[in-house]
């Protein structure tokens, strides 16, 4: 069935280091991918998105890389800060144009001071 | 603040009961989505409404129903509650029908079924 999974459940990094969060997806028909950040007690918050016709997109301190050949998505966070500590979810739109986002299980990012 | 308001924030009830969760989308957003977040299932899409009409259905149980009213707020009704229904229920909104943009999530309603 459709699934989006994350390779590591928890990632611990030192403040100032770069973080890389990985994600594998299974639906080849997905043409839109998105990363969300969820802080404790809050709802998911949009970070960055990418369409399947791109392989890289940069935002402020974040970069998303898409490798359609191996169905892999990654989120890179530069100069990780304590405020980046959260659970990060990747999601894909599957084969639908509606809001049926398929979310991965999430990776917890812990930033050590 | 995403602009999406959900009430109640916390709800504790007993098995067999019925509850209603309410969502007010961002001003101007016509699409409302409901998601369930549990520890073992992650974020699961339940249902989408656009301008009052149901547009997409996910893994929503028959015991659950939703609607979107003319003022665009939405309600998710959960009935015959079971222990396994305990979860965070999120509402999200967007300004479009097709999903190619950001969803704005509320802070969720935490349901505990005892």
CSV table of C-alpha atoms in Angstrom, one decimal:
chain,number,residue,atom,x,y,z
A,1,UNK,CA,0.0,0.0,0.0
A,2,UNK,CA,0.9,3.6,0.0
A,3,UNK,CA,3.5,4.5,2.6
A,4,UNK,CA,6.0,7.1,3.4
A,5,UNK,CA,8.6,6.2,5.9
A,6,UNK,CA,11.5,7.8,7.7
A,7,UNK,CA,14.8,6.0,8.1
A,8,UNK,CA,15.6,7.1,11.7
A,9,UNK,CA,13.2,7.8,14.5
A,10,UNK,CA,15.5,10.1,16.4
A,11,UNK,CA,18.3,12.3,15.3
A,12,UNK,CA,20.6,14.1,17.8
A,13,UNK,CA,22.9,16.8,16.7
A,14,UNK,CA,25.0,19.5,18.2
A,15,UNK,CA,23.9,23.1,18.0
A,16,UNK,CA,25.5,24.7,15.0
A,17,UNK,CA,25.9,21.4,13.1
A,18,UNK,CA,24.0,20.6,9.9
A,19,UNK,CA,21.1,18.1,10.2
A,20,UNK,CA,19.9,15.7,7.5
A,21,UNK,CA,16.6,14.0,7.9
A,22,UNK,CA,15.8,11.3,5.4
A,23,UNK,CA,12.5,10.0,4.0
A,24,UNK,CA,11.6,7.2,1.7
A,25,UNK,CA,8.3,7.2,-0.3
A,26,UNK,CA,6.7,4.3,-2.2
A,27,UNK,CA,4.1,5.9,-4.5
A,28,UNK,CA,5.7,6.6,-7.8
A,29,UNK,CA,2.7,8.7,-8.8
A,30,UNK,CA,3.4,11.3,-6.1
A,31,UNK,CA,4.4,14.6,-7.7
A,32,UNK,CA,4.4,16.8,-4.7
A,33,UNK,CA,6.3,16.5,-1.5
A,34,UNK,CA,6.4,18.5,1.7
A,35,UNK,CA,8.1,18.7,5.0
A,36,UNK,CA,6.4,19.7,8.2
A,37,UNK,CA,7.7,20.4,11.6
A,38,UNK,CA,5.8,19.7,14.7
A,39,UNK,CA,6.8,21.1,18.0
A,40,UNK,CA,5.5,19.6,21.2
A,41,UNK,CA,1.8,20.5,21.8
A,42,UNK,CA,1.4,22.2,18.5
A,43,UNK,CA,0.1,21.3,15.0
A,44,UNK,CA,2.4,20.6,12.1
A,45,UNK,CA,3.9,23.6,10.5
A,46,UNK,CA,5.0,23.9,6.9
A,47,UNK,CA,8.7,24.0,6.3
A,48,UNK,CA,9.3,23.6,2.6
A,49,UNK,CA,7.9,21.8,-0.4
A,50,UNK,CA,9.1,20.5,-3.7
A,51,UNK,CA,7.5,19.3,-6.9
A,52,UNK,CA,8.6,16.2,-8.8
A,53,UNK,CA,10.0,18.2,-11.7
A,54,UNK,CA,12.7,19.5,-9.3
A,55,UNK,CA,15.5,17.7,-7.5
A,56,UNK,CA,16.4,20.5,-5.1
A,57,UNK,CA,14.8,23.5,-3.4
A,58,UNK,CA,16.2,25.9,-0.9
A,59,UNK,CA,14.6,27.9,1.8
A,60,UNK,CA,15.9,29.8,4.7
A,61,UNK,CA,18.5,27.4,6.3
A,62,UNK,CA,16.6,24.5,4.8
A,63,UNK,CA,17.1,22.5,1.7
A,64,UNK,CA,15.0,19.7,0.3
A,65,UNK,CA,16.5,17.1,-2.0
A,66,UNK,CA,14.4,14.8,-4.1
A,67,UNK,CA,15.7,11.6,-5.7
A,68,UNK,CA,13.0,10.1,-7.8
A,69,UNK,CA,15.1,7.3,-9.0
A,70,UNK,CA,15.3,5.8,-5.5
A,71,UNK,CA,12.2,7.5,-4.2
A,72,UNK,CA,14.1,9.4,-1.5
A,73,UNK,CA,13.5,12.7,0.0
A,74,UNK,CA,15.8,14.5,2.5
A,75,UNK,CA,15.6,17.7,4.5
A,76,UNK,CA,18.8,19.5,5.3
A,77,UNK,CA,18.9,22.1,8.1
A,78,UNK,CA,21.9,24.3,8.2
A,79,UNK,CA,23.4,25.5,11.5
A,80,UNK,CA,20.9,23.7,13.6
A,81,UNK,CA,19.5,25.7,16.5
A,82,UNK,CA,17.8,24.6,19.7
A,83,UNK,CA,14.5,26.0,18.2
A,84,UNK,CA,14.8,23.4,15.5
A,85,UNK,CA,14.1,20.6,18.0
A,86,UNK,CA,10.9,19.0,17.0
A,87,UNK,CA,9.4,16.1,15.1
A,88,UNK,CA,9.8,16.4,11.3
A,89,UNK,CA,7.4,14.7,8.9
A,90,UNK,CA,7.7,14.2,5.2
A,91,UNK,CA,4.6,13.8,3.2
A,92,UNK,CA,3.5,13.1,-0.3
A,93,UNK,CA,0.3,13.7,-2.2
A,94,UNK,CA,0.1,10.2,-3.6
A,95,UNK,CA,-2.0,9.8,-6.7
A,96,UNK,CA,-4.6,12.3,-5.7
A,97,UNK,CA,-5.0,16.0,-6.2
A,98,UNK,CA,-6.9,16.5,-3.0
A,99,UNK,CA,-5.6,17.0,0.4
A,100,UNK,CA,-4.9,13.3,1.1
A,101,UNK,CA,-1.4,13.9,2.2
A,102,UNK,CA,0.4,10.7,3.2
A,103,UNK,CA,2.6,11.4,6.1
A,104,UNK,CA,5.7,9.5,7.3
A,105,UNK,CA,6.0,8.4,10.9
A,106,UNK,CA,8.2,11.3,11.8
A,107,UNK,CA,11.8,11.9,13.0
A,108,UNK,CA,12.5,13.5,16.3
A,109,UNK,CA,15.3,16.0,16.0
A,110,UNK,CA,17.1,16.8,19.2
A,111,UNK,CA,19.6,19.7,19.3
A,112,UNK,CA,22.2,19.6,22.0
A,113,UNK,CA,23.5,22.9,23.2
B,1,UNK,CA,-0.4,31.1,15.1
B,2,UNK,CA,-1.7,29.4,12.0
B,3,UNK,CA,-5.1,31.1,12.0
B,4,UNK,CA,-6.9,27.8,12.4
B,5,UNK,CA,-8.9,27.4,15.6
B,6,UNK,CA,-9.9,24.1,17.1
B,7,UNK,CA,-12.1,23.4,20.1
B,8,UNK,CA,-12.0,21.8,22.5
B,9,UNK,CA,-8.2,21.5,23.1
B,10,UNK,CA,-8.7,18.5,25.4
B,11,UNK,CA,-11.6,16.1,25.9
B,12,UNK,CA,-12.0,13.1,28.1
B,13,UNK,CA,-14.9,10.9,27.7
B,14,UNK,CA,-16.0,7.3,28.1
B,15,UNK,CA,-16.4,4.4,25.7
B,16,UNK,CA,-19.7,4.4,23.8
B,17,UNK,CA,-20.0,8.2,24.0
B,18,UNK,CA,-20.2,10.7,21.2
B,19,UNK,CA,-18.2,13.9,20.8
B,20,UNK,CA,-18.0,16.8,18.4
B,21,UNK,CA,-14.8,18.6,17.5
B,22,UNK,CA,-15.0,22.0,15.9
B,23,UNK,CA,-12.7,23.8,13.5
B,24,UNK,CA,-12.7,27.3,12.3
B,25,UNK,CA,-10.4,27.6,9.2
B,26,UNK,CA,-8.2,30.6,8.3
B,27,UNK,CA,-10.2,33.5,7.1
B,28,UNK,CA,-10.9,33.0,3.4
B,29,UNK,CA,-9.8,29.3,3.2
B,30,UNK,CA,-12.5,27.2,1.6
B,31,UNK,CA,-10.8,23.8,2.1
B,32,UNK,CA,-10.9,22.0,5.5
B,33,UNK,CA,-9.1,18.8,6.2
B,34,UNK,CA,-9.3,16.5,9.2
B,35,UNK,CA,-6.4,14.4,10.3
B,36,UNK,CA,-6.0,11.9,13.1
B,37,UNK,CA,-2.6,11.6,14.9
B,38,UNK,CA,-2.0,8.6,17.1
B,39,UNK,CA,1.2,7.1,18.4
B,40,UNK,CA,1.1,4.0,16.3
B,41,UNK,CA,-0.4,5.4,13.1
B,42,UNK,CA,1.1,8.8,12.7
B,43,UNK,CA,-0.9,11.4,10.9
B,44,UNK,CA,-3.7,9.9,9.0
B,45,UNK,CA,-6.0,11.8,6.6
B,46,UNK,CA,-9.6,11.4,7.4
B,47,UNK,CA,-11.7,13.7,5.2
B,48,UNK,CA,-11.6,16.9,3.2
B,49,UNK,CA,-14.3,19.5,2.6
B,50,UNK,CA,-14.3,22.3,0.1
B,51,UNK,CA,-16.8,25.1,0.3
B,52,UNK,CA,-19.3,22.8,2.1
B,53,UNK,CA,-18.9,19.7,-0.1
B,54,UNK,CA,-17.1,16.6,0.7
B,55,UNK,CA,-14.2,16.2,-1.7
B,56,UNK,CA,-12.0,13.4,-0.5
B,57,UNK,CA,-12.2,10.6,2.0
B,58,UNK,CA,-9.4,8.8,3.7
B,59,UNK,CA,-9.4,6.1,6.4
B,60,UNK,CA,-12.4,7.5,8.2
B,61,UNK,CA,-14.4,5.1,10.2
B,62,UNK,CA,-18.2,4.8,9.6
B,63,UNK,CA,-18.7,5.9,13.3
B,64,UNK,CA,-17.1,9.2,12.3
B,65,UNK,CA,-18.7,11.9,10.3
B,66,UNK,CA,-18.0,15.5,9.4
B,67,UNK,CA,-19.5,18.4,7.8
B,68,UNK,CA,-18.6,21.9,6.7
B,69,UNK,CA,-21.1,24.7,7.3
B,70,UNK,CA,-22.0,27.7,5.2
B,71,UNK,CA,-19.7,29.9,7.3
B,72,UNK,CA,-16.9,27.4,6.4
B,73,UNK,CA,-16.4,26.1,9.9
B,74,UNK,CA,-16.3,22.3,10.2
B,75,UNK,CA,-17.3,19.7,12.8
B,76,UNK,CA,-16.0,16.2,13.2
B,77,UNK,CA,-18.4,13.9,15.0
B,78,UNK,CA,-17.1,10.8,16.6
B,79,UNK,CA,-19.6,8.3,17.9
B,80,UNK,CA,-19.7,5.0,19.7
B,81,UNK,CA,-16.2,5.8,20.9
B,82,UNK,CA,-13.7,3.1,21.6
B,83,UNK,CA,-10.4,3.2,23.5
B,84,UNK,CA,-8.5,3.1,20.2
B,85,UNK,CA,-10.1,6.4,19.2
B,86,UNK,CA,-7.9,8.2,21.7
B,87,UNK,CA,-5.7,10.5,19.6
B,88,UNK,CA,-5.0,14.0,18.5
B,89,UNK,CA,-7.4,15.3,15.9
B,90,UNK,CA,-6.1,18.0,13.7
B,91,UNK,CA,-7.9,20.3,11.4
B,92,UNK,CA,-6.1,22.1,8.6
B,93,UNK,CA,-7.2,24.5,6.0
B,94,UNK,CA,-6.0,25.8,2.7
B,95,UNK,CA,-7.2,28.3,0.1
B,96,UNK,CA,-7.6,25.9,-2.7
B,97,UNK,CA,-9.3,22.6,-3.8
B,98,UNK,CA,-6.3,20.9,-5.3
B,99,UNK,CA,-3.5,20.1,-3.0
B,100,UNK,CA,-0.5,21.9,-4.2
B,101,UNK,CA,0.2,24.2,-1.4
B,102,UNK,CA,0.6,24.7,2.3
B,103,UNK,CA,-1.9,23.3,4.7
B,104,UNK,CA,-2.3,25.4,7.9
B,105,UNK,CA,-2.9,23.2,10.9
B,106,UNK,CA,-4.7,24.0,14.1
B,107,UNK,CA,-3.2,23.0,17.4
B,108,UNK,CA,-5.4,19.9,17.6
B,109,UNK,CA,-8.0,18.5,19.9
B,110,UNK,CA,-6.7,15.8,22.2
B,111,UNK,CA,-9.3,13.1,22.7
B,112,UNK,CA,-9.0,10.6,25.5
B,113,UNK,CA,-11.4,7.8,25.7
B,114,UNK,CA,-11.5,5.9,29.0
